[in-house]
Coordinates of C-alpha atoms in Angstrom, one line a residue:
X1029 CA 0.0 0.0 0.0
X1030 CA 1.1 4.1 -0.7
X1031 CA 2.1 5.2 2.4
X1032 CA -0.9 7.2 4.3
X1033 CA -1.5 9.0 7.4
X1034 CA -4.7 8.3 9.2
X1035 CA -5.7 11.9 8.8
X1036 CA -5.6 11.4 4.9
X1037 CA -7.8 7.9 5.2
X1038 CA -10.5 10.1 7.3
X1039 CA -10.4 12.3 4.7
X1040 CA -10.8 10.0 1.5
X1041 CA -13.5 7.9 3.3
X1042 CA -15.4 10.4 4.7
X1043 CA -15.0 9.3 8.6
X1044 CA -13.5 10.7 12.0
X1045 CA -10.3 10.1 13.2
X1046 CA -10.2 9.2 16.9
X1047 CA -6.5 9.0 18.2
X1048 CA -2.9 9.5 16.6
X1049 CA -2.2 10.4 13.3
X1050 CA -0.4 7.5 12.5
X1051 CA 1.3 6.5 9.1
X1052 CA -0.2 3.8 7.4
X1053 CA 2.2 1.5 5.3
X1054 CA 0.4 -1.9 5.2
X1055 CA -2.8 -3.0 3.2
X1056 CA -5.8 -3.7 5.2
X1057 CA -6.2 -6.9 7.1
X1058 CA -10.1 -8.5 7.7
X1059 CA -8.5 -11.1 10.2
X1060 CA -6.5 -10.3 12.9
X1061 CA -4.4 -12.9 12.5
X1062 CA -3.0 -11.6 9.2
X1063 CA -2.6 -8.4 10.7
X1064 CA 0.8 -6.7 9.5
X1065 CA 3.5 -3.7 11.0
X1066 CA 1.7 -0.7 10.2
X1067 CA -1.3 -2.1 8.7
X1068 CA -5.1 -0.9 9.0
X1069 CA -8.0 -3.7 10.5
X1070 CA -11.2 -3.6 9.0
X1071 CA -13.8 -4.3 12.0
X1072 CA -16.2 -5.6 9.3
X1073 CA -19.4 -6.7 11.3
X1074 CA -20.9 -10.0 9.7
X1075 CA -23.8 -12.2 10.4
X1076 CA -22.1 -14.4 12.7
X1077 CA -18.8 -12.3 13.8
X1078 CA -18.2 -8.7 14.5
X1079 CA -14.7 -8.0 13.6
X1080 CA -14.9 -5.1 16.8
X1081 CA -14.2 -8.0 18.9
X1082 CA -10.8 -8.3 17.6
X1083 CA -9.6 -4.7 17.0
X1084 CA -7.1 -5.3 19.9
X1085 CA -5.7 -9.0 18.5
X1086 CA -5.0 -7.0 15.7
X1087 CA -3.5 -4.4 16.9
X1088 CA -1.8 -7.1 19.1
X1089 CA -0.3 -7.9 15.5
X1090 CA 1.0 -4.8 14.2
X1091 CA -2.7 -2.9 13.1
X1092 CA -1.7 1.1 13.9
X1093 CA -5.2 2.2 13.1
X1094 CA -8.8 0.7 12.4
X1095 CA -11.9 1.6 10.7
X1096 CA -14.9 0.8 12.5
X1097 CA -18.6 1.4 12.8
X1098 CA -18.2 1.4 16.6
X1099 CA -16.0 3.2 18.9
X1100 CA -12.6 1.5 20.2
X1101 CA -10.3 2.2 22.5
X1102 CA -7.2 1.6 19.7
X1103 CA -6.8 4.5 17.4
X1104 CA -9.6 4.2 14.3
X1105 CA -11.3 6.1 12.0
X1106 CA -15.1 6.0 12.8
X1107 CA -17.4 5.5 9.6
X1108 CA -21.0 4.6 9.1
X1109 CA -20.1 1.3 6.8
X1110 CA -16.5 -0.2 7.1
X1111 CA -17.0 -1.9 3.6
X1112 CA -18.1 1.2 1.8
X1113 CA -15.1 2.8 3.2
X1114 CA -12.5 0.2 2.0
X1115 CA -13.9 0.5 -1.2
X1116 CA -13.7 4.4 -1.4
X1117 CA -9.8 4.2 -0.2
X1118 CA -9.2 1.5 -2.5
X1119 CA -10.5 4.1 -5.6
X1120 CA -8.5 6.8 -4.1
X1121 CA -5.4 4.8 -4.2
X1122 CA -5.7 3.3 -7.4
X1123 CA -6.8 6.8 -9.1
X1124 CA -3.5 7.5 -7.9
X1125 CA -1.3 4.8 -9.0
X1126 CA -0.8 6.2 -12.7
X1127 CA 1.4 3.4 -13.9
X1128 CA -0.3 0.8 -12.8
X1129 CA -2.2 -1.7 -15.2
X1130 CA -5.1 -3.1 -13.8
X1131 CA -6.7 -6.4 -15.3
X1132 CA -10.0 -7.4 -14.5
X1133 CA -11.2 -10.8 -15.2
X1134 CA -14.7 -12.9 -14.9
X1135 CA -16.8 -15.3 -16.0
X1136 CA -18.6 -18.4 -14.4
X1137 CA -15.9 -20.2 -14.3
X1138 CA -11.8 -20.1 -14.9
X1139 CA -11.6 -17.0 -12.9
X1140 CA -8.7 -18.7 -10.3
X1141 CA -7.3 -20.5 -12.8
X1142 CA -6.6 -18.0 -15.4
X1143 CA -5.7 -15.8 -12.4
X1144 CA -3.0 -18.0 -11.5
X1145 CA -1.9 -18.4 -14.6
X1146 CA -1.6 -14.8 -16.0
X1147 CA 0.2 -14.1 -12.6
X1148 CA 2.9 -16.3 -13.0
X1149 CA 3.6 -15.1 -16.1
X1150 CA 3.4 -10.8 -15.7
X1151 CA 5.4 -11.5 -12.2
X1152 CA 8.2 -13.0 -14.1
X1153 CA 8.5 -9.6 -16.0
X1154 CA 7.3 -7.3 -13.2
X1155 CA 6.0 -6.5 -9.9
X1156 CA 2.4 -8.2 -9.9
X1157 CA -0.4 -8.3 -7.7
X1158 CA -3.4 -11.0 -7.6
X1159 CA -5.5 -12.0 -5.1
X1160 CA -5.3 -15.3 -3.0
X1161 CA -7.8 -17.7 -3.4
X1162 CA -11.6 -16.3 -4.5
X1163 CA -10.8 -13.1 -3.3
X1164 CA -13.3 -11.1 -5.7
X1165 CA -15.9 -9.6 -3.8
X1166 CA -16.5 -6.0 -2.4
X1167 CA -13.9 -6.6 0.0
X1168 CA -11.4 -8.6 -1.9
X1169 CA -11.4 -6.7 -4.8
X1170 CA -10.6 -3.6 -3.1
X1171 CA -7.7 -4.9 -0.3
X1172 CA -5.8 -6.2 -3.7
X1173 CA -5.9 -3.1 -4.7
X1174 CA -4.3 -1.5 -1.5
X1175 CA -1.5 -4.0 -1.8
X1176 CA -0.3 -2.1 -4.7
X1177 CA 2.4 0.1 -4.5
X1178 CA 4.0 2.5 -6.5
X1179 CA 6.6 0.0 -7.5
X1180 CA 3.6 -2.1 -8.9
X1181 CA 3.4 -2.7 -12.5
X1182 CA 0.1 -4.7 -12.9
X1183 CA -2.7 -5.6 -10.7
X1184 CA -5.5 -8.6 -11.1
X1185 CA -8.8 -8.2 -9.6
X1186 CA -11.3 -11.6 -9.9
X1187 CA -14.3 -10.0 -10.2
X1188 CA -17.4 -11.7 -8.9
X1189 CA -21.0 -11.2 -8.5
X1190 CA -24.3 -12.2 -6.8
X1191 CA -26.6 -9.6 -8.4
X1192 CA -26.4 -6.9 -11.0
X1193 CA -24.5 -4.2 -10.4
X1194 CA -22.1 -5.8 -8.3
X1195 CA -19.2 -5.8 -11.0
X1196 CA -20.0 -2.6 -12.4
X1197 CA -19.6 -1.4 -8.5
X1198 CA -16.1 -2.9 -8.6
X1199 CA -15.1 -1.4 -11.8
X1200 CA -15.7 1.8 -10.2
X1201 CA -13.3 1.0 -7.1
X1202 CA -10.6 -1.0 -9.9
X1203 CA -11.1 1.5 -13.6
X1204 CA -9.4 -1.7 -15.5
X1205 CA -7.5 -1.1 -18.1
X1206 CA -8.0 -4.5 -19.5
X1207 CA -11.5 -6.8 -19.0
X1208 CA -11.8 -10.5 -19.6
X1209 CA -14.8 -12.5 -19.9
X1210 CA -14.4 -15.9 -20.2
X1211 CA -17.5 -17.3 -20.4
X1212 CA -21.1 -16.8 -19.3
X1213 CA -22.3 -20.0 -17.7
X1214 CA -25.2 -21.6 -15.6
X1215 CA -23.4 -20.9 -11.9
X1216 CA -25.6 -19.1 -9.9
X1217 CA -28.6 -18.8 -12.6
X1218 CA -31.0 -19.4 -9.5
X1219 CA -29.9 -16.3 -8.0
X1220 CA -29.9 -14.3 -11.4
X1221 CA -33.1 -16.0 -13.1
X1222 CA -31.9 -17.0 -16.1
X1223 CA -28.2 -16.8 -18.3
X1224 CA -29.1 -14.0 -19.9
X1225 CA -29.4 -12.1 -16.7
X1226 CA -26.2 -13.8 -16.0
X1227 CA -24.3 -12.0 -19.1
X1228 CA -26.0 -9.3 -18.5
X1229 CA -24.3 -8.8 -15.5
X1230 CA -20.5 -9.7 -16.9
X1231 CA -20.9 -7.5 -19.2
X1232 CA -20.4 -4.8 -16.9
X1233 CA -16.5 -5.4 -16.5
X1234 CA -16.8 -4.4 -20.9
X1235 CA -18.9 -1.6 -20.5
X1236 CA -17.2 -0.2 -17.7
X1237 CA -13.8 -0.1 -19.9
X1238 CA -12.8 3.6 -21.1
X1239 CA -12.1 4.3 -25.1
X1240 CA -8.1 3.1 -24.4
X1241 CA -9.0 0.3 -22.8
X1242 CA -8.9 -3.5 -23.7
X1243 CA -11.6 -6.1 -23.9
X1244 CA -10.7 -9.5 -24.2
X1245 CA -14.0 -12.0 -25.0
X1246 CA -13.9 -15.7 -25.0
X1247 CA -15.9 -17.4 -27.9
X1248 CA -17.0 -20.5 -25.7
X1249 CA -20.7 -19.4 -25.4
X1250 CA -22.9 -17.2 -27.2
X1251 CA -23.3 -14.2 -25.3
X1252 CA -19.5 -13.0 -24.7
X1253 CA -18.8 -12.5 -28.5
X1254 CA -21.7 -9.7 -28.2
X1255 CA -20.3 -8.4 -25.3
X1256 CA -17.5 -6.2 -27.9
X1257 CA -20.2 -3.8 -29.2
X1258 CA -20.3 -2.3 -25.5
X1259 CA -17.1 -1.0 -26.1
X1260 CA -15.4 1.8 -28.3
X1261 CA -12.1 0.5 -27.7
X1262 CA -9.8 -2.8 -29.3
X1263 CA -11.3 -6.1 -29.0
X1264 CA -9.7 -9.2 -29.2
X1265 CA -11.4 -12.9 -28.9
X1266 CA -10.1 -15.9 -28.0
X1267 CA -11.1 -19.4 -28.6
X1268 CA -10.6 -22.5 -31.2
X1269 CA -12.5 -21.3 -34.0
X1270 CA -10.4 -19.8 -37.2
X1271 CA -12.1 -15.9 -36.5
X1272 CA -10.5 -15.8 -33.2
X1273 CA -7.2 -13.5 -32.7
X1274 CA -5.5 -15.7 -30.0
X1275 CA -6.9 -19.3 -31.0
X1276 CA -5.7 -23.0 -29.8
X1277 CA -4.9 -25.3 -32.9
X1278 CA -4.3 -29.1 -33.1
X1279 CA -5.4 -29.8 -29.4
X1280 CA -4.5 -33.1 -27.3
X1281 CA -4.4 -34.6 -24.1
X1282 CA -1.7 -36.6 -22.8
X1283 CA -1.8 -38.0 -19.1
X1284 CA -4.9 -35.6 -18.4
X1285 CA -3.2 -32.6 -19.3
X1286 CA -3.8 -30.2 -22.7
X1287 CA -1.0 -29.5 -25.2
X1288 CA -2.0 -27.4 -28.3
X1289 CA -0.3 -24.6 -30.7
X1290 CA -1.1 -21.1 -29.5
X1291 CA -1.7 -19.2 -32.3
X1292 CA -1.7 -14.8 -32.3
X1293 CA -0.6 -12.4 -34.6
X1294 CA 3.4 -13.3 -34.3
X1295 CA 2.6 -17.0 -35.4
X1296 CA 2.4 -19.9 -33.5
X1297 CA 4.1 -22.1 -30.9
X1298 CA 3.8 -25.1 -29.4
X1299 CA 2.4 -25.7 -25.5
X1300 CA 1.9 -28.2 -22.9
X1301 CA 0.3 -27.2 -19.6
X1302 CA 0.9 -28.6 -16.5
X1303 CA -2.3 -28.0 -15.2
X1304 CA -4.7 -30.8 -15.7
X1305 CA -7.9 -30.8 -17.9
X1306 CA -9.0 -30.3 -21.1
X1307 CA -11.1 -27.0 -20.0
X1308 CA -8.1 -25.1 -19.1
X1309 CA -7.5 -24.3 -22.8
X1310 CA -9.2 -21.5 -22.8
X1311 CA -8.3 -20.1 -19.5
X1312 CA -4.8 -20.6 -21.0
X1313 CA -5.8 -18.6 -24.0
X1314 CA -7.1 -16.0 -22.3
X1315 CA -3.9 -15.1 -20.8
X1316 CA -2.0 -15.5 -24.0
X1317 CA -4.7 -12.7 -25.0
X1318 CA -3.6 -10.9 -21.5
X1319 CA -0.4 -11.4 -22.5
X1320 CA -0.4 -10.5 -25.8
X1321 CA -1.8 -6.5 -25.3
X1322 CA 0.5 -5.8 -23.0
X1323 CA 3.7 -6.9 -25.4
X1324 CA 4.8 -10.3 -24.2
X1325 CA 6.5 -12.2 -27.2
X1326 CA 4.5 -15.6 -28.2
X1327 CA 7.7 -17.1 -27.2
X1328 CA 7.2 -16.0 -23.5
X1329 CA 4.1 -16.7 -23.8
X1330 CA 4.4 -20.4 -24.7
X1331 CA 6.7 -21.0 -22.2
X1332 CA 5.0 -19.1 -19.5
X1333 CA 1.9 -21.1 -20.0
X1334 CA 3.9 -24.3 -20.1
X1335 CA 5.7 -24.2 -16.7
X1336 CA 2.9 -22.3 -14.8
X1337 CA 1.4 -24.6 -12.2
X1338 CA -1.8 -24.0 -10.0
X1339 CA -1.4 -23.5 -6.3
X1340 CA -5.5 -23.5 -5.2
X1341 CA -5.4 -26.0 -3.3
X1342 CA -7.2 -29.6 -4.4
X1343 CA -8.4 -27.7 -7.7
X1344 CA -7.4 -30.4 -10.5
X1345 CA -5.0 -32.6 -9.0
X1346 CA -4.0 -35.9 -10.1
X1347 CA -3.8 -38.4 -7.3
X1348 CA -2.7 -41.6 -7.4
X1349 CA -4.3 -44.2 -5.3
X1350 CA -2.6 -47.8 -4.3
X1351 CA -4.4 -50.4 -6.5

């Protein structure tokens, strides 16, 4: 996180500081285990916890200041709705990280994967920041964001959603430079109705994009392909059909796990993932998409995609059992 002091936080989010102006050097922690030196707790009050309960474990951690929607004894900066809050800094910080590249990605499913993926090939390049595990809500959207520093080059933000408007509320907090769908599926169609509703609602991340931004649309269903008269900008699909810009060629699976040719507008080159399943084709492409726009050579590409390995724990691994 930029280096802040409380008085500036109270300021950007609108609340009261109680206590020391204290510099803030650390990105937000929800648990106070996780706490950091210099880092600000969230006392985010749930259903079943009230993080207020555990202002002084974090602070017990490192935490120098907390926003609350109670009073404390620790220093804190006292706002009607913590998460509102962290979403208002989290805007404020990246409308002030000029260099940084932010890449926002969803769809109903892939989102981890290609996450992982696209991470472990921009951090060999630069400084990176993604999310751990489903971090891509209203609060984990926004704390991945305050990780960022002015040293960071890009940033990826998962983008999920359990009703309309919830994407287009992150864009507002994240302004992506880049947006990936990957495709519009039947998860959660009970809480949106139907698929369209469902697209709909992806769609967001595309319409949210500025004139110089990028969208990047998988052709795997077909509601995503439509998704690119949203947006003024470039487009570029991905997929195994010929019309695609970033397309996989001559696909086969050995010992459960893909190889194909990537092909993009440089040529095309051979992969092999290590990742197993013939599904994570077009995760893989998307990044190669990723990947592309923001100047990687199909050579780095090829070989980023063929070492990178998943570390979500239990998501398609092989496991041998004794026979």
């Amino acid at each position: 996180m930029i280096a802040m002091k409380a008085s500036e936080i109270a300021a950007v989010v609108g609340g009261t500081l109680h206590g020391d102006d204290v510099l803030v050097t650390k990105a937000p922690a929800v648990d106070s285990r996780n706490a950091e030196k210099g880092s600000i707790f969230l006392a985010i009050q749930g259903e079943n916890v009230d993080g207020h309960d555990f202002v002084s474990d974090a602070f017990a951690h490192g935490s120098v200041l907390a926003i609350t929607s109670k009073k404390v004894e620790q220093s804190h900066i006292l706002v009607s709705d913590v998460v509102i809050a962290l979403g208002k800094l989290a805007q404020h910080v990246r409308s002030n990280l000029l260099n940084l590249t932010v890449i926002g990605i969803t769809g109903s499913q892939g989102k981890t994967t290609t996450k992982e993926l696209l991470t472990s090939i921009l951090s060999s390049a630069a400084s990176t920041i993604a999310p751990h595990g489903n971090f891509n809500n209203e609060i984990g959207a926004p704390i991945s964001l305050l990780q960022c520093t002015e040293e960071t080059k890009y940033c990826i933000v998962e983008m999920g959603a359990r009703h309309p408007g919830d994407i287009a509320h992150l864009c507002s907090i994240a302004q992506p430079n880049i947006g990936v769908v990957l495709k519009v599926g039947t998860a959660h169609v009970g809480e949106f109705g139907s698929v369209e509703a469902i697209a709909k609602t992806k769609s967001e991340l595309i319409s949210s994009l500025d004139s110089e931004g990028i969208a990047i649309l998988g052709t795997y269903d077909p509601f995503t392909p439509t998704m690119a008269k949203l947006h003024k900008g470039k487009n570029l699909t991905f997929g195994e059909g010929a019309e695609c810009d970033i397309r996989a060629t001559d696909i086969e699976v050995r010992e459960g796990r893909a190889h194909f040719d990537l092909v993009t507008p440089e040529g095309r080159s051979a992969v092999g993932l290590r990742i197993v399943g013939l599904h994570q084709v077009s995760n893989a492409l998307a990044v190669a998409a990723v990947a592309t726009v923001l100047g990687f050579s199909l050579d780095q590409i090829a070989s980023g995609l063929s070492t990178a390995e998943s570390h979500a724990k239990w998501r398609m691994e092989i496991q041998e059992l004794p026979s």
